[in-house]
Tab-separated table of C-alpha atoms and ligand atoms in Angstrom:
chain	number	residue	atom	x	y	z
A	1	MET	CA	186.368	-195.496	-28.714
A	2	MET	CA	185.131	-192.716	-30.224
A	3	THR	CA	185.945	-192.369	-33.896
A	4	ARG	CA	187.441	-189.259	-34.869
A	5	ARG	CA	183.700	-188.205	-36.702
A	6	GLU	CA	181.896	-188.943	-33.803
A	7	ALA	CA	183.911	-186.837	-31.873
A	8	LEU	CA	183.576	-184.414	-33.761
A	9	LYS	CA	180.332	-184.133	-34.092
A	10	THR	CA	179.878	-184.764	-29.863
A	11	THR	CA	181.920	-181.289	-29.510
A	12	MET	CA	179.510	-179.495	-31.885
A	13	LEU	CA	176.787	-180.803	-30.465
A	14	ALA	CA	177.788	-179.413	-27.291
A	15	ALA	CA	179.257	-176.373	-28.759
A	16	ALA	CA	175.751	-175.608	-30.388
A	17	ALA	CA	174.487	-175.913	-26.194
A	18	CYS	CA	176.682	-174.107	-24.540
A	19	ALA	CA	175.654	-171.441	-27.388
A	20	ALA	CA	172.144	-171.922	-26.954
A	21	GLY	CA	172.631	-170.856	-23.403
A	22	SER	CA	173.046	-174.121	-21.401
A	23	ALA	CA	173.178	-173.930	-17.722
A	24	LEU	CA	174.150	-177.030	-17.524
A	25	PRO	CA	178.404	-178.456	-17.083
A	26	MET	CA	178.737	-180.376	-20.375
A	27	ALA	CA	179.594	-183.267	-18.716
A	28	THR	CA	175.923	-184.026	-17.102
A	29	ALA	CA	174.236	-184.712	-20.534
A	30	GLN	CA	171.123	-183.734	-19.244
A	31	PRO	CA	168.054	-181.622	-21.490
A	32	ALA	CA	167.358	-178.419	-20.430
A	33	SER	CA	164.180	-179.409	-20.336
A	34	ALA	CA	165.442	-181.785	-16.858
A	35	LEU	CA	165.729	-178.058	-14.924
A	36	ALA	CA	162.536	-176.273	-16.345
A	37	ASN	CA	160.588	-179.826	-15.337
A	38	GLY	CA	162.131	-180.203	-11.291
A	39	PRO	CA	160.332	-180.557	-8.870
A	40	PHE	CA	159.758	-176.790	-8.001
A	41	THR	CA	158.460	-173.866	-10.219
A	42	LEU	CA	157.716	-170.487	-9.980
A	43	PRO	CA	154.481	-169.275	-9.471
A	44	LYS	CA	152.544	-166.310	-11.072
A	45	LEU	CA	152.194	-163.486	-9.184
A	46	PRO	CA	149.552	-163.032	-7.417
A	47	TYR	CA	148.434	-159.732	-9.255
A	48	PRO	CA	149.822	-157.770	-12.211
A	49	ALA	CA	153.564	-156.184	-11.582
A	50	ASP	CA	152.377	-152.975	-11.211
A	51	ALA	CA	149.420	-153.369	-8.325
A	52	LEU	CA	151.924	-152.373	-5.655
A	53	GLU	CA	152.665	-148.699	-7.690
A	54	PRO	CA	153.715	-146.106	-6.123
A	55	HIS	CA	154.978	-148.340	-2.730
A	56	ILE	CA	156.745	-150.963	-5.083
A	57	ASP	CA	157.166	-150.128	-8.730
A	58	ALA	CA	156.474	-152.346	-11.735
A	59	ARG	CA	160.081	-152.906	-12.840
A	60	THR	CA	160.892	-154.316	-9.629
A	61	MET	CA	158.362	-156.020	-8.959
A	62	GLU	CA	159.735	-157.719	-12.666
A	63	ILE	CA	162.773	-158.470	-11.628
A	64	HIS	CA	162.122	-159.412	-8.465
A	65	HIS	CA	160.258	-161.778	-9.053
A	66	ALA	CA	160.783	-163.060	-13.030
A	67	ARG	CA	164.166	-163.159	-12.314
A	68	HIS	CA	165.814	-163.016	-8.916
A	69	HIS	CA	162.864	-165.457	-7.607
A	70	LYS	CA	163.040	-167.940	-11.018
A	71	ALA	CA	167.006	-168.039	-10.167
A	72	TYR	CA	166.406	-169.263	-6.657
A	73	VAL	CA	163.806	-171.973	-8.178
A	74	ASP	CA	165.806	-173.440	-11.167
A	75	ASN	CA	169.397	-173.203	-8.489
A	76	LEU	CA	167.166	-175.466	-5.661
A	77	ASN	CA	166.186	-177.855	-8.587
A	78	LYS	CA	169.365	-178.463	-9.842
A	79	ALA	CA	170.529	-179.140	-6.461
A	80	ILE	CA	167.765	-181.539	-5.806
A	81	ALA	CA	168.675	-183.465	-9.036
A	82	GLU	CA	171.494	-184.509	-7.194
A	83	ALA	CA	169.789	-186.091	-4.401
A	84	PRO	CA	166.212	-186.891	-6.244
A	85	GLU	CA	164.879	-188.551	-3.246
A	86	LEU	CA	164.011	-184.933	-2.002
A	87	ALA	CA	161.912	-184.128	-5.011
A	88	THR	CA	158.915	-185.123	-3.288
A	89	LYS	CA	158.998	-183.202	-0.522
A	90	ARG	CA	157.255	-179.979	0.506
A	91	ILE	CA	159.628	-176.642	0.425
A	92	ASP	CA	158.889	-176.360	3.880
A	93	ASP	CA	159.302	-179.785	5.426
A	94	LEU	CA	163.471	-179.605	3.771
A	95	LEU	CA	163.801	-176.107	5.424
A	96	LYS	CA	162.926	-177.994	8.487
A	97	SER	CA	165.281	-180.517	8.247
A	98	LEU	CA	168.597	-179.171	7.070
A	99	ASP	CA	170.221	-182.106	8.632
A	100	ALA	CA	168.701	-184.683	6.242
A	101	VAL	CA	170.069	-183.124	2.761
A	102	PRO	CA	172.997	-184.349	2.409
A	103	GLU	CA	176.138	-181.631	3.606
A	104	LYS	CA	177.380	-181.431	-0.790
A	105	ILE	CA	174.126	-179.755	-1.706
A	106	ARG	CA	173.222	-178.233	1.867
A	107	THR	CA	173.832	-174.700	1.643
A	108	THR	CA	172.357	-174.319	-1.914
A	109	VAL	CA	169.306	-175.963	-0.225
A	110	ARG	CA	169.206	-173.456	2.107
A	111	ASN	CA	170.104	-170.412	-0.077
A	112	ASN	CA	167.989	-171.468	-2.741
A	113	GLY	CA	165.198	-173.210	-1.167
A	114	GLY	CA	164.833	-170.139	1.463
A	115	GLY	CA	165.037	-167.848	-1.427
A	116	HIS	CA	161.879	-169.925	-2.535
A	117	TYR	CA	160.127	-170.311	0.185
A	118	ASN	CA	160.590	-166.248	1.577
A	119	HIS	CA	159.612	-165.061	-1.627
A	120	GLU	CA	156.273	-167.324	-2.427
A	121	LEU	CA	155.245	-166.354	1.151
A	122	PHE	CA	156.239	-162.769	0.524
A	123	TRP	CA	154.288	-161.846	-2.649
A	124	GLN	CA	150.956	-162.529	-0.491
A	125	MET	CA	152.347	-160.626	1.802
A	126	MET	CA	151.142	-157.894	-0.124
A	127	LYS	CA	148.344	-156.419	-2.181
A	128	LYS	CA	146.757	-153.701	-4.185
A	129	GLY	CA	145.261	-151.476	-1.862
A	130	GLY	CA	146.693	-153.182	1.286
A	131	GLY	CA	147.982	-151.941	4.677
A	132	GLY	CA	146.030	-150.036	7.593
A	133	GLU	CA	145.650	-152.191	10.482
A	134	PRO	CA	145.158	-156.257	11.395
A	135	LYS	CA	141.596	-156.462	12.913
A	136	GLY	CA	140.199	-159.407	15.075
A	137	GLU	CA	142.886	-162.250	16.900
A	138	LEU	CA	145.642	-160.534	15.600
A	139	ALA	CA	145.045	-157.183	16.068
A	140	LYS	CA	144.236	-158.294	19.811
A	141	ALA	CA	147.344	-160.683	20.046
A	142	ILE	CA	149.371	-157.385	18.246
A	143	GLU	CA	148.282	-155.135	21.324
A	144	LYS	CA	148.725	-157.641	24.158
A	145	ARG	CA	152.323	-158.524	22.880
A	146	PHE	CA	153.776	-155.209	21.630
A	147	GLY	CA	151.461	-152.687	23.826
A	148	SER	CA	150.218	-151.084	20.586
A	149	PHE	CA	150.254	-151.432	16.891
A	150	ASN	CA	152.421	-148.603	16.734
A	151	ALA	CA	155.146	-150.108	18.860
A	152	PHE	CA	155.138	-153.276	16.578
A	153	LYS	CA	155.405	-151.157	13.729
A	154	ASP	CA	157.818	-149.380	15.501
A	155	GLU	CA	160.173	-152.902	16.223
A	156	PHE	CA	159.454	-154.256	13.011
A	157	ALA	CA	161.214	-151.335	11.393
A	158	ARG	CA	164.033	-151.282	13.489
A	159	ALA	CA	164.715	-155.037	13.193
A	160	ALA	CA	164.514	-154.393	8.797
A	161	THR	CA	166.776	-151.360	8.870
A	162	GLY	CA	169.366	-153.323	11.527
A	163	GLN	CA	169.424	-155.943	9.141
A	164	PHE	CA	172.976	-155.610	8.285
A	165	GLY	CA	173.293	-156.412	4.584
A	166	SER	CA	170.548	-158.662	2.920
A	167	GLY	CA	167.822	-160.413	4.799
A	168	TRP	CA	164.747	-160.025	6.290
A	169	ALA	CA	162.173	-159.106	9.054
A	170	TRP	CA	159.577	-160.895	10.035
A	171	LEU	CA	156.632	-161.166	12.623
A	172	VAL	CA	156.536	-164.396	13.470
A	173	VAL	CA	154.107	-166.997	15.816
A	174	ASP	CA	155.887	-169.718	18.121
A	175	GLY	CA	154.688	-171.196	20.726
A	176	GLY	CA	151.418	-168.879	20.939
A	177	GLU	CA	153.808	-165.606	20.840
A	178	LEU	CA	154.258	-163.758	18.719
A	179	ARG	CA	157.788	-162.388	17.877
A	180	VAL	CA	160.021	-159.918	15.688
A	181	VAL	CA	162.478	-161.232	14.718
A	182	ALA	CA	165.325	-160.533	11.814
A	183	THR	CA	167.173	-163.542	9.381
A	184	PRO	CA	170.321	-162.768	7.347
A	185	ASN	CA	170.576	-163.777	3.828
A	186	GLN	CA	167.710	-165.870	2.783
A	187	ASP	CA	167.418	-168.010	5.816
A	188	THR	CA	163.851	-168.291	7.305
A	189	PRO	CA	162.210	-168.885	10.559
A	190	VAL	CA	160.799	-171.909	9.960
A	191	MET	CA	164.507	-173.614	8.938
A	192	ARG	CA	166.051	-176.316	11.356
A	193	GLY	CA	168.580	-178.615	11.645
A	194	ILE	CA	172.013	-176.456	11.363
A	195	PRO	CA	173.367	-175.205	14.158
A	196	GLU	CA	173.888	-171.309	13.771
A	197	LEU	CA	170.585	-170.308	13.212
A	198	ARG	CA	168.419	-168.631	15.891
A	199	ALA	CA	165.207	-166.970	14.660
A	200	ALA	CA	162.250	-169.704	14.947
A	201	GLY	CA	158.858	-169.724	14.531
A	202	ALA	CA	156.094	-169.491	11.881
A	203	PRO	CA	155.934	-165.729	10.040
A	204	LEU	CA	153.290	-164.153	9.368
A	205	LEU	CA	154.704	-161.271	7.797
A	206	GLY	CA	158.006	-160.503	6.465
A	207	ILE	CA	159.939	-158.051	4.500
A	208	ASP	CA	162.577	-158.300	2.175
A	209	VAL	CA	165.489	-156.267	2.550
A	210	TRP	CA	167.675	-157.577	0.158
A	211	GLU	CA	168.454	-154.208	-1.580
A	212	HIS	CA	166.651	-155.975	-5.457
A	213	ALA	CA	163.794	-155.166	-3.351
A	214	TYR	CA	164.285	-151.633	-3.616
A	215	TYR	CA	167.507	-150.429	-4.875
A	216	LEU	CA	165.440	-148.801	-8.286
A	217	HIS	CA	163.233	-147.164	-6.956
A	218	TYR	CA	164.843	-145.843	-3.420
A	219	GLN	CA	168.627	-146.488	-4.077
A	220	ASN	CA	170.139	-146.456	-0.661
A	221	ARG	CA	166.940	-145.704	1.225
A	222	ARG	CA	166.407	-148.474	2.964
A	223	ALA	CA	164.043	-147.070	5.812
A	224	ASP	CA	161.642	-145.366	3.280
A	225	TYR	CA	161.271	-148.437	1.304
A	226	ILE	CA	159.884	-149.435	4.250
A	227	SER	CA	157.979	-146.807	5.529
A	228	ALA	CA	156.109	-147.234	1.714
A	229	TRP	CA	155.683	-151.079	2.404
A	230	TRP	CA	153.260	-150.880	5.066
A	231	ASN	CA	150.998	-149.298	2.838
A	232	VAL	CA	150.764	-152.387	0.115
A	233	VAL	CA	150.823	-155.139	3.912
A	234	ASN	CA	148.045	-157.973	2.927
A	235	TRP	CA	147.072	-157.907	6.479
A	236	ASP	CA	143.575	-160.284	5.511
A	237	PHE	CA	146.842	-162.970	4.840
A	238	ALA	CA	149.045	-162.465	7.992
A	239	THR	CA	145.473	-163.009	9.633
A	240	GLN	CA	144.611	-166.220	8.241
A	241	ARG	CA	147.958	-167.458	8.780
A	242	TYR	CA	147.539	-166.678	12.780
A	243	ALA	CA	144.240	-167.981	13.212
A	244	LYS	CA	145.849	-171.023	11.101
A	245	LEU	CA	149.430	-171.592	12.873
A	246	LYS	CA	149.012	-170.230	16.500
A	247	GLY	CA	147.988	-173.165	17.779
B	1	MN	MN1	164.191	-161.208	-2.890
């Protein structure tokens, strides 16, 4: 039995933990650092936050990376703490077999694991001084599949504009074939293991069309954001991924 004095001390400690902003419910007495040290970590942006100006403004990049992406990582780590046997898995392996994730955390892993995976790719799919057109094998494959680079851009932009609400548009390679697909929320084309997934393939290029990706600068003008985004596309990254993943 807890003495009155001990009970008081526990209450005061709990109150102090709350005041310090602990995100954990009091019933789980883990130190807050257990979250920060979870298996998944927020990668650094591969360039300064203002590198994509004027097409994507620094403030949007800061909030998008340090708050939105960080929240996906933190929530993923919290979920994985309930299934420690998954802590050594790579994020793409987790997403490729969502049916192997315990049902109680499956939706959380789908949303936040998807968010982590998508954003880690997204930062690399852009660069300062990007844009232009792809070269080499990927350029040839795009021309063969879509007729021309401009025809590809039109189809990709249509998918990005037409994604109702939050989501992504992607250029994927699937069984050697290029395809443009869209995914809702933080679903990603590599996800497998739940019935409602339709888009499949390995992402070569993707655009985040959640409002948090553009609303500060573009407000409701998603089409303007998409047009500007072509100026920051990292075609070297997409080309390297194509070479690696086309087989
Ligand atoms: Mn986002």
